[in-house]
Coordinates of N, CA and C in Angstrom, one line a residue:
X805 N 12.2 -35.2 34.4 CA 12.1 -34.8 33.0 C 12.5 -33.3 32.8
X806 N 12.9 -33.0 31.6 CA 13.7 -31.5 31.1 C 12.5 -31.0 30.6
X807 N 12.2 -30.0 30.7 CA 11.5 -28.9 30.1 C 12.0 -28.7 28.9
X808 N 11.6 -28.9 27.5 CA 12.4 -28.1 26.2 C 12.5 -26.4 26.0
X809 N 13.2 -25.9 26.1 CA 13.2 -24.4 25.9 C 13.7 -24.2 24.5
X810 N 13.1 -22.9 23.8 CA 13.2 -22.8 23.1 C 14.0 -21.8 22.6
X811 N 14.6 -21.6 21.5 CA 15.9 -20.5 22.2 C 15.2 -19.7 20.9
X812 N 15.5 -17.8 21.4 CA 14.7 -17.0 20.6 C 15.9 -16.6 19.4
X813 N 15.6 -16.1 18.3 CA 16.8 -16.0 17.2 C 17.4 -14.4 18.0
X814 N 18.7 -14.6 17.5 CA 19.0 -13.1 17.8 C 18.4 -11.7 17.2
X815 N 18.6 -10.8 18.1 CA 17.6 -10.0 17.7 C 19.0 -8.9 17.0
X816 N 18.6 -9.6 15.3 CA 19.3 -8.0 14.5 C 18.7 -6.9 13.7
X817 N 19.8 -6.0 14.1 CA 18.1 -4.6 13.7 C 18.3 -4.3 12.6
X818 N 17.4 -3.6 12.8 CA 16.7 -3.3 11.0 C 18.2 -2.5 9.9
X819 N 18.6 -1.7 10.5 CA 19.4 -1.1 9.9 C 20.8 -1.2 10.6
X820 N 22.1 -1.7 9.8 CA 23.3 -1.9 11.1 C 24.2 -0.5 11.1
X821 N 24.5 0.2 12.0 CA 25.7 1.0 12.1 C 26.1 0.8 13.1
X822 N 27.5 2.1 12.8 CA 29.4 2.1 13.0 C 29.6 1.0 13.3
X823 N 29.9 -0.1 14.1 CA 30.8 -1.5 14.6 C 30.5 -2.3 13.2
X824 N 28.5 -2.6 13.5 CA 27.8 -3.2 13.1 C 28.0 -3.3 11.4
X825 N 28.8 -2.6 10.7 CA 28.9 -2.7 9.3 C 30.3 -3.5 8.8
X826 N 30.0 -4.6 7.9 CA 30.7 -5.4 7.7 C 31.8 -5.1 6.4
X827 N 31.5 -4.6 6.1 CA 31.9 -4.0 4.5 C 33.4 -3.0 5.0
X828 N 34.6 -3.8 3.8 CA 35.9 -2.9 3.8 C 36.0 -1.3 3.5
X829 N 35.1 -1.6 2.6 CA 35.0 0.0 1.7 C 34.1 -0.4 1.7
X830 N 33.4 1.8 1.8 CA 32.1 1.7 1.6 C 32.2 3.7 1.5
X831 N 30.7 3.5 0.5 CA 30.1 5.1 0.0 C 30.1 5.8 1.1
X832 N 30.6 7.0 1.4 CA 30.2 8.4 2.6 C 29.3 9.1 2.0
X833 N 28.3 9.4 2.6 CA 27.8 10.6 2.2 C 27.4 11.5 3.6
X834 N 27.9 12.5 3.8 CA 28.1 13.2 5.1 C 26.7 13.5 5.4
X835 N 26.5 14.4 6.8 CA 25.3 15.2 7.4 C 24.7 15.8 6.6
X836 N 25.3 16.7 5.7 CA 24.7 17.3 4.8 C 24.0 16.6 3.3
X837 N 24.1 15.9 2.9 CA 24.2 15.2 1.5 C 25.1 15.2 0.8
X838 N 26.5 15.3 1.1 CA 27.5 15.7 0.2 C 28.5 14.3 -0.2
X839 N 28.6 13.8 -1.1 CA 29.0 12.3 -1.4 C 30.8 12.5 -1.1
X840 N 31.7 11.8 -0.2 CA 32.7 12.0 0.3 C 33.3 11.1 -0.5
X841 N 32.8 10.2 -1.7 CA 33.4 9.4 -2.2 C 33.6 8.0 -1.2
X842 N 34.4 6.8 -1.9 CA 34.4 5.5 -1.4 C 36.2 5.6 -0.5
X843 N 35.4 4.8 0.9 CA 36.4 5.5 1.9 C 36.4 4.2 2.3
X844 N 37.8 3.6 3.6 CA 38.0 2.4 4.3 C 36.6 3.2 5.2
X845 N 36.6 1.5 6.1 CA 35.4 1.5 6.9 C 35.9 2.3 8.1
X846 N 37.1 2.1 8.3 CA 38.2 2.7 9.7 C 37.8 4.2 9.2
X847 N 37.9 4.6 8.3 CA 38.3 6.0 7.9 C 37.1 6.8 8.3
X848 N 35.8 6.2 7.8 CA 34.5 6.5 7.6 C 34.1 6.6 9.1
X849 N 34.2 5.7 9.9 CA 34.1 5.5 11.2 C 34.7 6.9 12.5
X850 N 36.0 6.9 11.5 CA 36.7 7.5 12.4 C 35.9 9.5 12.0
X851 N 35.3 9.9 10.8 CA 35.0 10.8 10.4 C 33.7 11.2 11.6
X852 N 32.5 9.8 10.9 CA 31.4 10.1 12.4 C 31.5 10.6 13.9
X853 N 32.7 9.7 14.2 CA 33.1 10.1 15.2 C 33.5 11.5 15.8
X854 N 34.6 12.1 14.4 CA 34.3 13.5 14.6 C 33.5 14.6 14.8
X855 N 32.6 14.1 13.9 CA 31.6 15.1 13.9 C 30.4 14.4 15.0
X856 N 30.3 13.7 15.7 CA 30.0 13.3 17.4 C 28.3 12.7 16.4
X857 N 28.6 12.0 15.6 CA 27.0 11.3 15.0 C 27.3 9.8 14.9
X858 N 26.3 8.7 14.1 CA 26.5 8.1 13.9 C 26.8 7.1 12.1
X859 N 27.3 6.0 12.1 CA 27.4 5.6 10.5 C 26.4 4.7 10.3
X860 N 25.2 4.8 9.7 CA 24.2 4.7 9.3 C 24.4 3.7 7.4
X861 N 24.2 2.4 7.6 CA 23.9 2.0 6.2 C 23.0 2.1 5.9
X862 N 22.9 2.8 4.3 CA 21.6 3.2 3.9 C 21.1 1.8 3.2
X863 N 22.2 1.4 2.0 CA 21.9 0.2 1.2 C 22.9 -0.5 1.1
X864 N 22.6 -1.6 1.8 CA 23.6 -2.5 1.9 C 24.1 -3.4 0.6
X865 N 22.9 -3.6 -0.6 CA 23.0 -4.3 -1.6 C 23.8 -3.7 -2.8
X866 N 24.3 -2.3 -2.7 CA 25.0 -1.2 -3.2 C 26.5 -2.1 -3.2
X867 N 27.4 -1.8 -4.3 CA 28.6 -2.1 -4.2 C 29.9 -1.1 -4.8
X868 N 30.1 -0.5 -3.8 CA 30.5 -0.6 -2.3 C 28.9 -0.4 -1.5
X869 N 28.7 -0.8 -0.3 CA 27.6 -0.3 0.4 C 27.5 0.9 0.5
X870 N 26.1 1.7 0.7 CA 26.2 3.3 1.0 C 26.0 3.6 2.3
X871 N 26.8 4.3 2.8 CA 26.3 4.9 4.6 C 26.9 5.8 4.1
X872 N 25.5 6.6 5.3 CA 25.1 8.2 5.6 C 25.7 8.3 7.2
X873 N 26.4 9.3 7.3 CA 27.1 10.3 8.8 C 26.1 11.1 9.1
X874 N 25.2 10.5 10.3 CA 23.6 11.1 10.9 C 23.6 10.7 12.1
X875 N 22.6 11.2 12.7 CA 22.2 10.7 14.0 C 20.8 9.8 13.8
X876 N 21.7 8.4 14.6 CA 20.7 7.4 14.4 C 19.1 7.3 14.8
X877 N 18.9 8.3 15.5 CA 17.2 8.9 15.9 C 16.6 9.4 15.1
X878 N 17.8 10.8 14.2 CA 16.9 10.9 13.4 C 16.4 10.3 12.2
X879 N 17.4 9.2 12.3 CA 17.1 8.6 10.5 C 16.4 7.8 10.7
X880 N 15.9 6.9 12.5 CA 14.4 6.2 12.6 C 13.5 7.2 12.4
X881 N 13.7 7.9 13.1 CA 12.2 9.0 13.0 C 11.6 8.9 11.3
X882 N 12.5 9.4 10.5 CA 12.5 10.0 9.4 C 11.9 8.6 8.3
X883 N 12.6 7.6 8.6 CA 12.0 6.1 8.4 C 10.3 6.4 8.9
X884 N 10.2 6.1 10.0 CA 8.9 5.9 10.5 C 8.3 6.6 9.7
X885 N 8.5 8.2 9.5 CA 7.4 9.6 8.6 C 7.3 8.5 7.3
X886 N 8.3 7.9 6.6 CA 8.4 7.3 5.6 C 6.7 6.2 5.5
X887 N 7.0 5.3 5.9 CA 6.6 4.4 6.5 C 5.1 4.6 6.4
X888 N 4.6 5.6 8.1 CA 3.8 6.1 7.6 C 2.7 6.9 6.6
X889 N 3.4 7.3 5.8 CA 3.1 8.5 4.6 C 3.0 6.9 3.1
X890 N 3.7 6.0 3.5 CA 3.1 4.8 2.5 C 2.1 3.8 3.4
X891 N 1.4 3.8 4.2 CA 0.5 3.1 4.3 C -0.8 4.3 4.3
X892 N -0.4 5.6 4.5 CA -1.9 6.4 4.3 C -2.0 6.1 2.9
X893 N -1.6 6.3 2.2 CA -1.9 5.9 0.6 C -2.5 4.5 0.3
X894 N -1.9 3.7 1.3 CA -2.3 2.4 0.8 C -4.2 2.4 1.0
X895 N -4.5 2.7 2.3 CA -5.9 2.9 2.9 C -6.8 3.8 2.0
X896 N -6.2 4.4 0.8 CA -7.2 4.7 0.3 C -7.8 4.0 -1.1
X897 N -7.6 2.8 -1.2 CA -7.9 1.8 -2.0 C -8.9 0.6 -1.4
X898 N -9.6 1.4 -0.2 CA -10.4 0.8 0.5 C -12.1 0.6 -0.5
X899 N -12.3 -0.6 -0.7 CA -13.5 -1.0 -1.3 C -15.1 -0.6 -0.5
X900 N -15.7 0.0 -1.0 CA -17.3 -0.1 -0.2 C -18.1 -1.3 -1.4
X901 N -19.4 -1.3 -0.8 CA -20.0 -2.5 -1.6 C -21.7 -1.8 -1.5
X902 N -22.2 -2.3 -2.8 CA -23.7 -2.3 -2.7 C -23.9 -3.2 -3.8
X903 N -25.3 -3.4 -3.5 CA -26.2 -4.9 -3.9 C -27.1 -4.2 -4.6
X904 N -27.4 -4.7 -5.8 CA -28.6 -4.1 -6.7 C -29.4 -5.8 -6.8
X905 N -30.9 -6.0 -6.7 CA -31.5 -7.1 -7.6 C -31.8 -6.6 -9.0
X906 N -31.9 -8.3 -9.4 CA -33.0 -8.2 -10.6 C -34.6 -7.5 -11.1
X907 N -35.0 -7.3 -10.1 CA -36.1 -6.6 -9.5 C -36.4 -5.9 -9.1
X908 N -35.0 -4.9 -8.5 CA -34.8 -3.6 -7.8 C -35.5 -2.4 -9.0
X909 N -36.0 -1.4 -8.8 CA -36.3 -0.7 -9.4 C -36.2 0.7 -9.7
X910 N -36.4 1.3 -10.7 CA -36.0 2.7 -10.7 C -35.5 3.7 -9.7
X911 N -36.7 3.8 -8.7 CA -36.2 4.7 -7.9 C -35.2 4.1 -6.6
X912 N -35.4 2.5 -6.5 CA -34.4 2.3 -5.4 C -32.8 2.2 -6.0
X913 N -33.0 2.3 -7.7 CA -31.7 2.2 -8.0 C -30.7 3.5 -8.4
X914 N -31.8 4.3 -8.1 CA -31.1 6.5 -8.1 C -31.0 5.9 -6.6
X915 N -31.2 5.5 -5.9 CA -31.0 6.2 -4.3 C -29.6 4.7 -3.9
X916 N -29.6 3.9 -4.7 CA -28.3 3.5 -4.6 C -27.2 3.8 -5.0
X917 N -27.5 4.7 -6.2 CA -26.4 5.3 -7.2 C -25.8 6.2 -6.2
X918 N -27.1 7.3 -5.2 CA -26.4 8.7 -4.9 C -25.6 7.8 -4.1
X919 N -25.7 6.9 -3.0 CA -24.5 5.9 -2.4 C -23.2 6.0 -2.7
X920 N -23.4 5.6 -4.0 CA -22.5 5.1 -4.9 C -22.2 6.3 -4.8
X921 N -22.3 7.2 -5.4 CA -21.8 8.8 -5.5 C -20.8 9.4 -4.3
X922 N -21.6 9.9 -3.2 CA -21.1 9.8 -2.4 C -20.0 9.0 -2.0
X923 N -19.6 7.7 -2.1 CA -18.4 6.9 -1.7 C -17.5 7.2 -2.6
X924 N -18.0 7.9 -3.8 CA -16.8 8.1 -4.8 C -16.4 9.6 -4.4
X925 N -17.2 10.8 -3.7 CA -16.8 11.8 -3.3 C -15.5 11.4 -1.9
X926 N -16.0 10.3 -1.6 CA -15.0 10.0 -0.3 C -14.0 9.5 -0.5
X927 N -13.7 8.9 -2.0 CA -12.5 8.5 -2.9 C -12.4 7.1 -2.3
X928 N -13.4 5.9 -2.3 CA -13.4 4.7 -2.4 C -13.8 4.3 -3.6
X929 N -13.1 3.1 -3.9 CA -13.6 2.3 -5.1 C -14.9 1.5 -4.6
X930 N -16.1 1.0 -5.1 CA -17.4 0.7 -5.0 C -16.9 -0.8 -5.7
X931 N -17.2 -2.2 -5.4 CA -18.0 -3.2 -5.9 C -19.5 -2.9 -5.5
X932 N -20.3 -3.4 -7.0 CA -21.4 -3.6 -7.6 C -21.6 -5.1 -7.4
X933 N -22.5 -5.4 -6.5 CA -23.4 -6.7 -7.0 C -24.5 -6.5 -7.6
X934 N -24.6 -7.5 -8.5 CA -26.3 -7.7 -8.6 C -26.8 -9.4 -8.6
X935 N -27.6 -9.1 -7.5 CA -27.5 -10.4 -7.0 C -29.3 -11.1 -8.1
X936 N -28.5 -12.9 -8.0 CA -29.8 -13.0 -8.5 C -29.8 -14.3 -8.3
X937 N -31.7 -14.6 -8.4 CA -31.6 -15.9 -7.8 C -32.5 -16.8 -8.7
X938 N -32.3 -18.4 -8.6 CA -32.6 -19.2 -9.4 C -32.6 -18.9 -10.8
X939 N -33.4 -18.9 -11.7 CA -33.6 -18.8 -13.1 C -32.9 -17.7 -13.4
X940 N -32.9 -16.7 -12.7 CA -32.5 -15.2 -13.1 C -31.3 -15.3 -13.4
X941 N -29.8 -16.3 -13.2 CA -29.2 -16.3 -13.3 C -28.7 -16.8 -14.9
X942 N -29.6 -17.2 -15.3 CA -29.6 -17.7 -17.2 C -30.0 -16.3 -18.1
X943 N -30.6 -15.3 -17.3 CA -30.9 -13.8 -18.2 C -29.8 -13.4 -18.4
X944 N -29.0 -13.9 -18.8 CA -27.6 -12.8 -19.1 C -27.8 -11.4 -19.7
X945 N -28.8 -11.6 -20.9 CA -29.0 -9.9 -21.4 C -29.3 -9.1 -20.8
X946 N -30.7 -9.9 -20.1 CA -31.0 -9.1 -18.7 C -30.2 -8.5 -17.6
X947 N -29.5 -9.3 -17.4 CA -28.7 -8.6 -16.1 C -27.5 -7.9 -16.5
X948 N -27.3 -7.4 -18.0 CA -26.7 -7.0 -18.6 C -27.2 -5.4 -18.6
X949 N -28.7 -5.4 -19.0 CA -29.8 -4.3 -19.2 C -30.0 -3.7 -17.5
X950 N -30.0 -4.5 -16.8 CA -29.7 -3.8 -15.5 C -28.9 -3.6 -14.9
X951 N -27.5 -3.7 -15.6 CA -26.3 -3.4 -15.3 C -26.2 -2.0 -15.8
X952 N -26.6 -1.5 -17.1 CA -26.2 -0.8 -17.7 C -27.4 0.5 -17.3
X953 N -28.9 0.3 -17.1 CA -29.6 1.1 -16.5 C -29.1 1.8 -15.0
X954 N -28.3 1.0 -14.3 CA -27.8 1.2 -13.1 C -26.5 2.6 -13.0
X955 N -25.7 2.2 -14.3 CA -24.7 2.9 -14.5 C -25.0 4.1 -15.1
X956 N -25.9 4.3 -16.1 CA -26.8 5.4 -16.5 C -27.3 6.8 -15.3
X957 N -27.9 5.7 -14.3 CA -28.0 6.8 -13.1 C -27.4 7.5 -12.1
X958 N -25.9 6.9 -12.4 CA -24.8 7.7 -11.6 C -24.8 8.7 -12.1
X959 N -24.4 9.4 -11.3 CA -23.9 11.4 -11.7 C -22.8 11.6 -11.7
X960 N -21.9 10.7 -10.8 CA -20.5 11.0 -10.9 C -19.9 10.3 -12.0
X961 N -18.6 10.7 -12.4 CA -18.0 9.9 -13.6 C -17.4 9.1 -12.8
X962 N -16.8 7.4 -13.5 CA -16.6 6.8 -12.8 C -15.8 5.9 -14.0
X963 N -14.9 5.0 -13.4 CA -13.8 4.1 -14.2 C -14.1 2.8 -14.2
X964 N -14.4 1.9 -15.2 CA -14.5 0.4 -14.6 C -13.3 -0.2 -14.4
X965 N -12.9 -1.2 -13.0 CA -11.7 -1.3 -12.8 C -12.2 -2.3 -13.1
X966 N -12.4 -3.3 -12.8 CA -12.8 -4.6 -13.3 C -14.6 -4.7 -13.8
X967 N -14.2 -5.3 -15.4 CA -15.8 -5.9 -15.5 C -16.3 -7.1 -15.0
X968 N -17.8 -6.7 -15.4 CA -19.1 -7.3 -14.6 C -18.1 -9.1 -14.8
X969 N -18.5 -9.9 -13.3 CA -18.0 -11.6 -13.7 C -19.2 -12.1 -12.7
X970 N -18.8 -13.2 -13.0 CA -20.1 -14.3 -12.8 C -19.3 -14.8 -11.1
X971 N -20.4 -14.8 -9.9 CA -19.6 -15.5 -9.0 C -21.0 -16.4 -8.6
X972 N -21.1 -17.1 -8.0 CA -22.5 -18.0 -7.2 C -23.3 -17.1 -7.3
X973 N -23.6 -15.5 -6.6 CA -24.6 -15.2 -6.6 C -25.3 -14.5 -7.4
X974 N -24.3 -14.2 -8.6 CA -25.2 -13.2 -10.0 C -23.7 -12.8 -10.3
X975 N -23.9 -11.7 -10.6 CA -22.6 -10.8 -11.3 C -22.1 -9.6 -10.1
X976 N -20.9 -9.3 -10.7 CA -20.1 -8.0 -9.9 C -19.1 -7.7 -10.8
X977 N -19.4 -5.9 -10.4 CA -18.1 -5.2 -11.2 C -18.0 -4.2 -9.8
X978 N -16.6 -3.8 -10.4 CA -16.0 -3.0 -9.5 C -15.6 -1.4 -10.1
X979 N -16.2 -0.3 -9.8 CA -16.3 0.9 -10.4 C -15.2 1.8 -9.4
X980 N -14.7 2.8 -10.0 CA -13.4 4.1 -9.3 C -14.2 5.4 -10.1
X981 N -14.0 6.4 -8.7 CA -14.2 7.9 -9.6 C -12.8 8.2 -10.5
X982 N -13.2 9.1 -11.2 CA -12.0 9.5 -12.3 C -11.2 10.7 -12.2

């Protein structure tokens, strides 16, 4: 019996240059930023070469395509800084959580709030639960009145991103500093 093997797809990279660009004509824009205008691909090729870098497509879906005359290291590098510098932004849309009851009380709901405070000094957005159980879940006014006592005792100002909704266990909203 044959073993099935599985054949891997080719590996094409992220960005194609010099050979690797398919396009007759296409946009120059030299080492410096300077737009060379729409050049044959021979021409463009043959220019890189002079100046000892590589032809770099920036946007392929451009018509004519755009490529940049760079060295291909540094325009990963400079991708990667990219790259990185949009996911630190993304990480700060990181959610914290706290739980308030129907029953919780005055002072345990200032020492949730400073919580709350604090994670908005640290520039997270907060979901609010308030959880509730059996009957408590038919108080609508109620848990309305403790909704609103709760938000009273923040210090920091704060944004409602989404209002209070109903899930299985009671209500939740989701609060941002401003």
């Amino acid at each position: 019996m044959f073993q099935q093997r599985y054949f891997q797809k080719k590996y094409e990279p992220r960005v194609r240059k010099n050979e690797q660009i398919h396009a007759p004509k296409v946009r120059v824009i030299d080492n410096s930023g300077e737009n060379l205008g729409i050049l044959d691909i021979k021409e463009a090729l043959e220019k890189a070469k002079e100046a000892g870098l590589d032809l770099i497509e920036i946007t392929a879906k451009a018509d004519p395509p755009v490529v940049r005359i760079m060295e291909y290291g540094k325009y990963l590098y400079q991708q990667g800084k990219k790259d990185k510098a949009g996911k630190k932004k993304q990480t700060t849309g990181e959610t914290k959580g706290v739980r308030i009851g129907m029953t919780t009380f005055s002072h345990d709901l200032e020492v949730k709030a400073k919580m709350v405070d604090k994670f908005f000094k640290k520039g997270y957005k907060v979901k609010v639960e308030l959880v509730m159980h059996g009957r408590e879940k038919a108080l609508g006014k109620i848990a309305d009145k403790k909704i609103e006592e709760f938000l009273l005792t923040l210090k920091e100002k704060y944004k409602m991103e989404q209002e209070p909704k109903k899930y299985p266990r009671g209500l939740y909203f989701i609060i941002s500093p401003q």
